[in-house]
Coordinates of C-alpha atoms and ligand atoms in Angstrom, one line a residue:
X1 CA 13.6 -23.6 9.4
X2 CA 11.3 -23.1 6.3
X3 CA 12.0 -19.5 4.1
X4 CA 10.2 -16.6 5.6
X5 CA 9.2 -13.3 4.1
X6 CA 9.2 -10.7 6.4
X7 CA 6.3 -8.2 5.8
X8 CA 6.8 -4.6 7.5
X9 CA 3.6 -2.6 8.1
X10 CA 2.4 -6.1 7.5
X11 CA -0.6 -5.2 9.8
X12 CA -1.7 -2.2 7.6
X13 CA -4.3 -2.1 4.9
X14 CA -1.8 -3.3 2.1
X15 CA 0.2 -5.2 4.3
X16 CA -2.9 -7.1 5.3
X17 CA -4.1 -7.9 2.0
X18 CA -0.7 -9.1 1.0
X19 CA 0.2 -11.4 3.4
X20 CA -3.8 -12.7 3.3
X21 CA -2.7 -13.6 -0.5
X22 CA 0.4 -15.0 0.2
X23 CA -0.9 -17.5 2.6
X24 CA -4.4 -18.5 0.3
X25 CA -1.8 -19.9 -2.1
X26 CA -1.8 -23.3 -2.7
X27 CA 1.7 -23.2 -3.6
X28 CA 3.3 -21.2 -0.7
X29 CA 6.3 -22.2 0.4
X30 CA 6.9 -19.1 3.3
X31 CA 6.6 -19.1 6.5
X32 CA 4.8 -14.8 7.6
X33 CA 6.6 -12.8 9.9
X34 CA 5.2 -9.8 10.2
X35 CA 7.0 -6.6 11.9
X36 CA 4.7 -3.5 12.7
X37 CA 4.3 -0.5 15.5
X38 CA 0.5 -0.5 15.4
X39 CA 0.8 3.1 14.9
X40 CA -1.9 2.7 12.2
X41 CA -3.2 -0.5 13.1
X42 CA -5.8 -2.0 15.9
X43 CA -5.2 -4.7 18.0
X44 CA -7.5 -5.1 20.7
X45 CA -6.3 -5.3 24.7
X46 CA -6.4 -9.0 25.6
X47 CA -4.9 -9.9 21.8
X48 CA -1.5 -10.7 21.1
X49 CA -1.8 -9.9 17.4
X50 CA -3.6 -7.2 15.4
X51 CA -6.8 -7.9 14.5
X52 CA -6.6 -8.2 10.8
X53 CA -3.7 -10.4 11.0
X54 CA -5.8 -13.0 13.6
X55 CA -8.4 -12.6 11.0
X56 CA -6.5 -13.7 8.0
X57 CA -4.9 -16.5 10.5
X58 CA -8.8 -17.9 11.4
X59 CA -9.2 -17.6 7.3
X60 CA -6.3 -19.4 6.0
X61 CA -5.8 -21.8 9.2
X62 CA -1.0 -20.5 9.3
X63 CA 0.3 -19.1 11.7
X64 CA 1.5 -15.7 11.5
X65 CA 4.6 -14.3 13.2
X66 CA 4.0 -11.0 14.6
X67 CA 6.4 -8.5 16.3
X68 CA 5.1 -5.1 17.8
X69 CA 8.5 -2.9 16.8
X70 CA 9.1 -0.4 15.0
X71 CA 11.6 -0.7 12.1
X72 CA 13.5 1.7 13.2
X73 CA 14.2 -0.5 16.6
X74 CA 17.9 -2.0 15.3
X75 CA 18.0 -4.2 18.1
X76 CA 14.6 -5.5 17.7
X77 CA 14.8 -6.0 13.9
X78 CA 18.1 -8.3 14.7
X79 CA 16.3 -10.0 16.7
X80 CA 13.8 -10.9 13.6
X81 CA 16.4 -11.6 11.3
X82 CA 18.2 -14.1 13.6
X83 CA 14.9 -15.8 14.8
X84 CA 14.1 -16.4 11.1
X85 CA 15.4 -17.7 7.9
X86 CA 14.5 -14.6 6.0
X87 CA 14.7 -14.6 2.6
X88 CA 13.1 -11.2 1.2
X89 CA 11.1 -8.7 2.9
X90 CA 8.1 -6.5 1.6
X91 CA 8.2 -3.3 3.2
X92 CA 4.9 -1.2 3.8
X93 CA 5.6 0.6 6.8
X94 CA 5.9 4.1 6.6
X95 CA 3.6 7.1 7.6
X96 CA 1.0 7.9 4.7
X97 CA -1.1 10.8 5.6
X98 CA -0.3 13.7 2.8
X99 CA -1.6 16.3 5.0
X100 CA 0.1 15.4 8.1
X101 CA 3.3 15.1 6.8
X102 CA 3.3 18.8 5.4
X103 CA 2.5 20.0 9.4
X104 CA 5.0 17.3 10.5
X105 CA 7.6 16.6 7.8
X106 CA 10.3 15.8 10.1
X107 CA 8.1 13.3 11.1
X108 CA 7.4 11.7 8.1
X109 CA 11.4 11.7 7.0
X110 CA 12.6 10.2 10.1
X111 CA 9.5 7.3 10.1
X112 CA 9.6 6.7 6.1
X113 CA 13.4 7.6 5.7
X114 CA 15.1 6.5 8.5
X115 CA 13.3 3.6 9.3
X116 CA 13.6 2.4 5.4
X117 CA 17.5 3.1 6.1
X118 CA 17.8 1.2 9.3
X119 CA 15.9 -2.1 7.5
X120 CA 18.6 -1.9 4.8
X121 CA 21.6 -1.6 6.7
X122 CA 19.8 -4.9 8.9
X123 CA 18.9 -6.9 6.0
X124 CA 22.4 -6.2 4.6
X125 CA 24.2 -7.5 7.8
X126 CA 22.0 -10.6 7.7
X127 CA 22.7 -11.4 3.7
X128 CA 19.6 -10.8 2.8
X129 CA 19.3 -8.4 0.0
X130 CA 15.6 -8.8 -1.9
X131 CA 13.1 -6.3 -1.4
X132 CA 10.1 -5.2 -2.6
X133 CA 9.3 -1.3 -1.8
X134 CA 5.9 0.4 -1.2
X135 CA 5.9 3.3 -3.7
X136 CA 3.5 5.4 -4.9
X137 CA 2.6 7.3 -7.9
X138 CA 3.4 10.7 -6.3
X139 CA 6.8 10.4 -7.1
X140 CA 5.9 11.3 -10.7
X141 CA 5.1 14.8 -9.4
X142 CA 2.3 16.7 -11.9
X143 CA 2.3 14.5 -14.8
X144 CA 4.1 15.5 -18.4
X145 CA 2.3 13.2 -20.4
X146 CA -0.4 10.7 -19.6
X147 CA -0.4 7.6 -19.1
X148 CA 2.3 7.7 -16.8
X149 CA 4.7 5.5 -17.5
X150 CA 8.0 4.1 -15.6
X151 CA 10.7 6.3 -17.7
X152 CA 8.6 9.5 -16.7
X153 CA 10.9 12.2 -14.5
X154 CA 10.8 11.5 -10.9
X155 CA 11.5 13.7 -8.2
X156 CA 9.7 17.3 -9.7
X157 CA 7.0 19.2 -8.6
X158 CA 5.9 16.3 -5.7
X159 CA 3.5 18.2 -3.8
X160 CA 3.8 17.0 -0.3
X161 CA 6.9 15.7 2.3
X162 CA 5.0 12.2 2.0
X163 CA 5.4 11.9 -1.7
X164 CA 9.1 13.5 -1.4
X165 CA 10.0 10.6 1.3
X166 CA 8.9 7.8 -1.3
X167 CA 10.9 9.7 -4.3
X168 CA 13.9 9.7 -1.8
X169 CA 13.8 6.4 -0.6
X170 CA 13.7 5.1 -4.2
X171 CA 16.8 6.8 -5.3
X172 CA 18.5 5.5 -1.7
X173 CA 17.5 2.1 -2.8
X174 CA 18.9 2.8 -6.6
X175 CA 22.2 4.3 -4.9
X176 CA 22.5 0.7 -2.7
X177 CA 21.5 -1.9 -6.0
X178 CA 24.3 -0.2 -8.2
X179 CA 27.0 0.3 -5.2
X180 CA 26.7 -3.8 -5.2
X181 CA 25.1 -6.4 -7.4
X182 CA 23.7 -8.7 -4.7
X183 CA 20.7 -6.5 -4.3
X184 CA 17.7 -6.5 -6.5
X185 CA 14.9 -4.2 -5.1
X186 CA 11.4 -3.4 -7.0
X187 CA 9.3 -0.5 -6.3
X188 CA 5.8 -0.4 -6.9
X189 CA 4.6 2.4 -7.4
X190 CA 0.9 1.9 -6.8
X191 CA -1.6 4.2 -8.3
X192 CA -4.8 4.9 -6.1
X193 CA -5.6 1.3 -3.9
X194 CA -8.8 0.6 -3.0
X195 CA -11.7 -2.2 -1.8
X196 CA -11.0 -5.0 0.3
X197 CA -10.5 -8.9 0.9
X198 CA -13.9 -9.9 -0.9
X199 CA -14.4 -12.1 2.4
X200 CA -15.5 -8.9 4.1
X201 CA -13.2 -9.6 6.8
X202 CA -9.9 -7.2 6.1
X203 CA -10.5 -4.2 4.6
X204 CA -9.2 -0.6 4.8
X205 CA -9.6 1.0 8.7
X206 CA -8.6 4.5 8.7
X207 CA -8.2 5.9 12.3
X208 CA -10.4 9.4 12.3
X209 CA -12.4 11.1 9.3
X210 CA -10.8 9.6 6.5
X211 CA -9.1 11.4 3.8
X212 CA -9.0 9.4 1.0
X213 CA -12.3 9.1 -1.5
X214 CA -13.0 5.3 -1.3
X215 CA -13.0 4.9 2.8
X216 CA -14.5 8.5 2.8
X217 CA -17.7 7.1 0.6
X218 CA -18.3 3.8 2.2
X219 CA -18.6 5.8 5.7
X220 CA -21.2 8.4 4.1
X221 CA -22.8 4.9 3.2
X222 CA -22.8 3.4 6.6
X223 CA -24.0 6.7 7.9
X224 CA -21.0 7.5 9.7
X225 CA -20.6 11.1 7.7
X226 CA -23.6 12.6 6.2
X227 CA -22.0 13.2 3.1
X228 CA -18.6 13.9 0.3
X229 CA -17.0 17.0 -0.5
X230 CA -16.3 16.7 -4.0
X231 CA -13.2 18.7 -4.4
X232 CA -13.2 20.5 -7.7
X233 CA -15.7 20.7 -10.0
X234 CA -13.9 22.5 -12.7
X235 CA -10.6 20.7 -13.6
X236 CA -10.4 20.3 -17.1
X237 CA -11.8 16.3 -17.3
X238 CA -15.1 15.1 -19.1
X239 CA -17.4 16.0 -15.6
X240 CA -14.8 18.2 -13.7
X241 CA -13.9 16.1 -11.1
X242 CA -10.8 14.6 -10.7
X243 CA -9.6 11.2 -12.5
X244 CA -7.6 8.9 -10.8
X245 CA -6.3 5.2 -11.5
X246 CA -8.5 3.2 -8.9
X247 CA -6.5 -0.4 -8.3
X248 CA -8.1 -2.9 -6.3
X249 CA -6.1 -3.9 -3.1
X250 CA -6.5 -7.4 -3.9
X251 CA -4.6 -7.2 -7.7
X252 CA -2.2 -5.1 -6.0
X253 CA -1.4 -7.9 -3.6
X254 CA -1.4 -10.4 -6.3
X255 CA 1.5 -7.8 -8.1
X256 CA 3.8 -8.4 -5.0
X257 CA 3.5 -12.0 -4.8
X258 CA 4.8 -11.8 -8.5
X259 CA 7.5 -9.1 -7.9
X260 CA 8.6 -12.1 -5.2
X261 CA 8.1 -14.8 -8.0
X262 CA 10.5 -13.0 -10.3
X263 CA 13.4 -12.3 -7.4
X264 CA 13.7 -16.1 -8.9
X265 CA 14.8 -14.9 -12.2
X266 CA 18.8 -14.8 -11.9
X267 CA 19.3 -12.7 -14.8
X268 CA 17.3 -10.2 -12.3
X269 CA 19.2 -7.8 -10.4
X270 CA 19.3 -4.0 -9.4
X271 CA 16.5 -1.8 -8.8
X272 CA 13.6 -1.9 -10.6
X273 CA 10.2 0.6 -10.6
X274 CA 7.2 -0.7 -12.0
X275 CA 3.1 0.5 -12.2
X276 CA 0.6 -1.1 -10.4
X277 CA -2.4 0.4 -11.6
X278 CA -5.5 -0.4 -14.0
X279 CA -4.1 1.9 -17.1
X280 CA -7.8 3.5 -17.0
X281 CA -8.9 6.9 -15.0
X282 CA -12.3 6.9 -13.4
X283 CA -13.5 10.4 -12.1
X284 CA -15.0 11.6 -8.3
X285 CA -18.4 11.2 -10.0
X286 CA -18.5 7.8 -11.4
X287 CA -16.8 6.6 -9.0
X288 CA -20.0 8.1 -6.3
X289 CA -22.0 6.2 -8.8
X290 CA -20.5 2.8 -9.3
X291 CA -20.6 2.6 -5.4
X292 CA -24.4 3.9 -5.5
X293 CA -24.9 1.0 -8.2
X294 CA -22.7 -1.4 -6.3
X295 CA -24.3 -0.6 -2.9
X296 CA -27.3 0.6 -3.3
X297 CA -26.8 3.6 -1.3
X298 CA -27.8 6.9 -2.1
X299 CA -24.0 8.9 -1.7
X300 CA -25.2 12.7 -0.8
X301 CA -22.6 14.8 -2.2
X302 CA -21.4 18.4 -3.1
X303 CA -19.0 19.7 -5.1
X304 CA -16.9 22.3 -3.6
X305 CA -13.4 23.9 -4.1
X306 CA -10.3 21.8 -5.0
X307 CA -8.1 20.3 -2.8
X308 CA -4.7 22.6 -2.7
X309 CA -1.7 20.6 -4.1
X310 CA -4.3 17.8 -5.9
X311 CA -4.2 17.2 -10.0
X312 CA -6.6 16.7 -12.6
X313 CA -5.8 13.5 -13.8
X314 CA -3.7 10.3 -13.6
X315 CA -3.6 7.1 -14.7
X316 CA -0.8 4.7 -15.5
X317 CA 0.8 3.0 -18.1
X318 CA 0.8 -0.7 -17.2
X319 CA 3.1 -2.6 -19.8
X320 CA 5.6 -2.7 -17.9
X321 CA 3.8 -4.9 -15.1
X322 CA 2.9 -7.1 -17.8
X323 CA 5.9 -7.7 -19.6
X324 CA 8.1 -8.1 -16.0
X325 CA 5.8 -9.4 -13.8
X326 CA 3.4 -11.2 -16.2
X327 CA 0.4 -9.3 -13.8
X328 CA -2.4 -7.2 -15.1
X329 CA -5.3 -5.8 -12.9
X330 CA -8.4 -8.3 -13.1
X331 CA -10.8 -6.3 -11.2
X332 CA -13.1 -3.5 -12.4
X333 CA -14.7 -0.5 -10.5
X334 CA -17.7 -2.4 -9.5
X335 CA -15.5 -5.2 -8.3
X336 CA -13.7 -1.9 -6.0
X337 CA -17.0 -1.1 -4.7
X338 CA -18.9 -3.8 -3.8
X339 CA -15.9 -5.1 -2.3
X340 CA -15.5 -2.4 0.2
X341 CA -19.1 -2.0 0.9
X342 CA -18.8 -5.6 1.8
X343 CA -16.1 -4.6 4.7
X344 CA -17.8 -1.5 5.6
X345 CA -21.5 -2.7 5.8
X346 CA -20.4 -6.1 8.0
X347 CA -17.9 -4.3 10.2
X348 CA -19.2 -0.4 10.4
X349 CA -17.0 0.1 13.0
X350 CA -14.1 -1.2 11.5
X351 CA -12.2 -3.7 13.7
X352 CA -13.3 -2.5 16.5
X353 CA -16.6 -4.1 16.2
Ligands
NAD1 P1 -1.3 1.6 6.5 O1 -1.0 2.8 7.4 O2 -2.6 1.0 6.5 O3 -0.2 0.5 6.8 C1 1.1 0.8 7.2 C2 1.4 0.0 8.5 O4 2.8 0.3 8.9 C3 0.5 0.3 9.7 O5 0.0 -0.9 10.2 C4 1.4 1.0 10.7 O6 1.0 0.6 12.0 C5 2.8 0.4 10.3 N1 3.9 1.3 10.5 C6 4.0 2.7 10.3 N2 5.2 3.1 10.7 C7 5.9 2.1 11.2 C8 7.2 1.9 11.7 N3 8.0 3.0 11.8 N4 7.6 0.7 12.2 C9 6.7 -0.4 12.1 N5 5.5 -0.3 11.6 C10 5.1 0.9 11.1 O7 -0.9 2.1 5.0 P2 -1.2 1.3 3.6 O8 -2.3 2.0 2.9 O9 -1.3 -0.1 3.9 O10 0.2 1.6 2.9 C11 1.2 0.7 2.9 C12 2.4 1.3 2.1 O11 2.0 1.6 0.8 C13 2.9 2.6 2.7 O12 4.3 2.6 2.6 C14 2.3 3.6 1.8 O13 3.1 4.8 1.8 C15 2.3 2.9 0.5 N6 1.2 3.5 -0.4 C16 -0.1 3.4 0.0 C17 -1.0 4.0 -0.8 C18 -2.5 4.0 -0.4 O14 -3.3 4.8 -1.0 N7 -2.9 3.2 0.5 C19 -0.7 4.5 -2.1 C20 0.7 4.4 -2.5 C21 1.6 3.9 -1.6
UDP2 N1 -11.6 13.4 -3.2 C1 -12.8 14.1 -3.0 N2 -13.3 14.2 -1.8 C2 -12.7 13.5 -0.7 C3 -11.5 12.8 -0.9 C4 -10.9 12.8 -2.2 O1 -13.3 14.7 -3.9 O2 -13.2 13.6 0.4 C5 -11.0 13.4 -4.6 C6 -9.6 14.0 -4.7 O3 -9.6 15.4 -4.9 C7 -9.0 13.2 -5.9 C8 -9.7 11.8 -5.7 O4 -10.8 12.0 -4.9 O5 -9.4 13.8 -7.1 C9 -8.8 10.8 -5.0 O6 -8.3 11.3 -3.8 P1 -7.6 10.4 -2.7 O7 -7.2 11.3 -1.6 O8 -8.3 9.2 -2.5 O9 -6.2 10.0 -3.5 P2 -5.0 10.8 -4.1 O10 -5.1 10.6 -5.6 O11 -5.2 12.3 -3.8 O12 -3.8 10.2 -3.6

């Protein structure tokens, strides 16, 4: 049996892009299974498999392994780990939407903590003990100092359950690497992913009105919303809108394939957080205008009040990445937007085209 990673939320935005990467190299050695609910994800009736993943198999000519579990299935995860020769895993799933998990926060600790608990305790009874973890730049909390780097506090002044299930799981992980040496874990803690597969065929498919800025632009674009609420006008940044570290999904896939690259390294063990982000803030307003450049489209807009719990500014400090990893960010802002107008314009709907 060749090596297999196993990608959770594999059929997510991330997910997708990731395992889309790690089978265009010329070099890969791994077979793709991919675990994932569809809870956030569209398959279509008479498919077997989600429709980005038999996208990115009709793209790259593999086969991908799918399984429609949830990780917090036991039995069904087993099952993976026995029909596979796994050897690390790349866990995306978890629930995302800020909002939703400060109505529902049992919710989001059950989904995002329990189910990252129950994949641990199944990896570790399988031997396998190399992950990469889905983390986000909310664990920071409101931001000390700029750029953020990886020794900044964690854990203070998060603003949502989402953010407090990342911070959590991270310090779960850290209990587990230094409890016993075997495991080496790196969390990524992504800054603000956007754009999309610049094949036009994967891209980011939010169910309902979207709430993040990139997806919520591109549909004012397509005509699917008439237009942005800018929220805040008056934080203290050059035009008063908010900056924000925008990281095209495509160098954030290319940063996991080389978080895999250095579980290689045997001098590498424990757990390790590291930046994915550009190290440069864009604001709400020039990012409306690199997509109106990138596009074409006029992006009717209106500021209004801010966003409770949002902050000013963020951006990240990306040494780190470099000096471990040997990754930087390659894209730029026009790169972001053309990219996902490319998605949006050829698939308006989505997948459900
Ligand atoms: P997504 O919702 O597009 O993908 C997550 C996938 O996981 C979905 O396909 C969903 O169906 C699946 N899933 C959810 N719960 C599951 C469960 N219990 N069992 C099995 N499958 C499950 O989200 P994304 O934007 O691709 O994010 C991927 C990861 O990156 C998440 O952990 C998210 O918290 C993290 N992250 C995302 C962002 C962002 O802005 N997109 C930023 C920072 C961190
Ligand atoms: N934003 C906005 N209008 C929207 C969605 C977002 O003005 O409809 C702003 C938001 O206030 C923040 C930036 O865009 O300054 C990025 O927000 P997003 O939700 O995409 O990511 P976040 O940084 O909050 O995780």
């Amino acid at each position: 049996m060749p090596p297999s990673i196993l990608v959770t939320g594999g059929a997510g935005y991330v997910g997708s892009h990731t395992v889309a990467t790690l089978l265009e190299r010329d070099d890969n050695r791994y077979d793709i299974v991919v675990v994932d609910n569809l809870s956030n994800s569209y398959r279509s009736e008479n498919e077997k498999k989600p429709e980005a993943l038999r996208r990115i198999e009709d793209m790259t000519g593999s086969t991908i392994h799918f399984y429609a579990n949830d990780i917090r299935d036991r039995a069904a995860l087993n099952r993976i780990f026995e029909n596979h020769e796994i050897e690390c895993v790349i866990h995306f799933a978890a629930l995302k939407a800020v909002g939703e998990s400060v109505e529902k926060p049992l919710e989001y600790y059950q989904a995002n903590i329990t189910g990252t608990c129950t994949l641990l305790e199944v990896m570790r009874e399988h031997g396998v003990t190399q992950l990469v973890y889905s983390s986000s730049c909310t664990v920071y909390g409101e931001p000390q100092k700029l750029p953020l780097d990886e020794g900044h506090p964690t854990g203070q002044g998060i603003s949502s359950p989402y953010g407090r299930t990342k911070y959590f799981c991270e310090e779960i992980m850290k209990d587990l690497c230094a409890s016993d040496q075997n495991w080496k874990v790196i969390s990524l803690r992504y800054f603000n992913p956007v754009g999309a597969h610049g094949s036009g065929r994967i891209g980011e498919d939010p169910y309902g009105i979207p709430n993040n800025l990139m997806p919520f632009i591109s549909q004012v674009a397509v005509g699917r919303l008439s237009e942005l609420l800018v929220f805040g006008g008056d934080y203290p940044t050059a035009d008063g809108s908010g900056v924000r570290d925008y990281i095209h999904v495509q160098d954030l896939a290319d940063g996991h394939v080389r978080a895999i690259q250095l579980f290689q390294d045997p001098r590498f063990v424990g757990f390790q957080p590291i930046n994915l982000g550009t190290g440069t803030g864009y604001s709400v307003l020039q990012m409306v205008a690199a997509f109106e450049a990138a596009s074409g489209c006029k992006i009717p807009h209106r500021v209004v009040g801010r966003r409770a719990g949002d902050i000013a500014t963020n951006y990240a400090d990306v040494s780190l990445a470099r000096q471990l990893l040997g990754w930087g960010a390659s894209r730029t802002v026009i790169d972001m937007c053309r990219d996902t107008w490319k998605w949006q314009s050829e698939n308006p709907n989505g997948y459900k085209n």
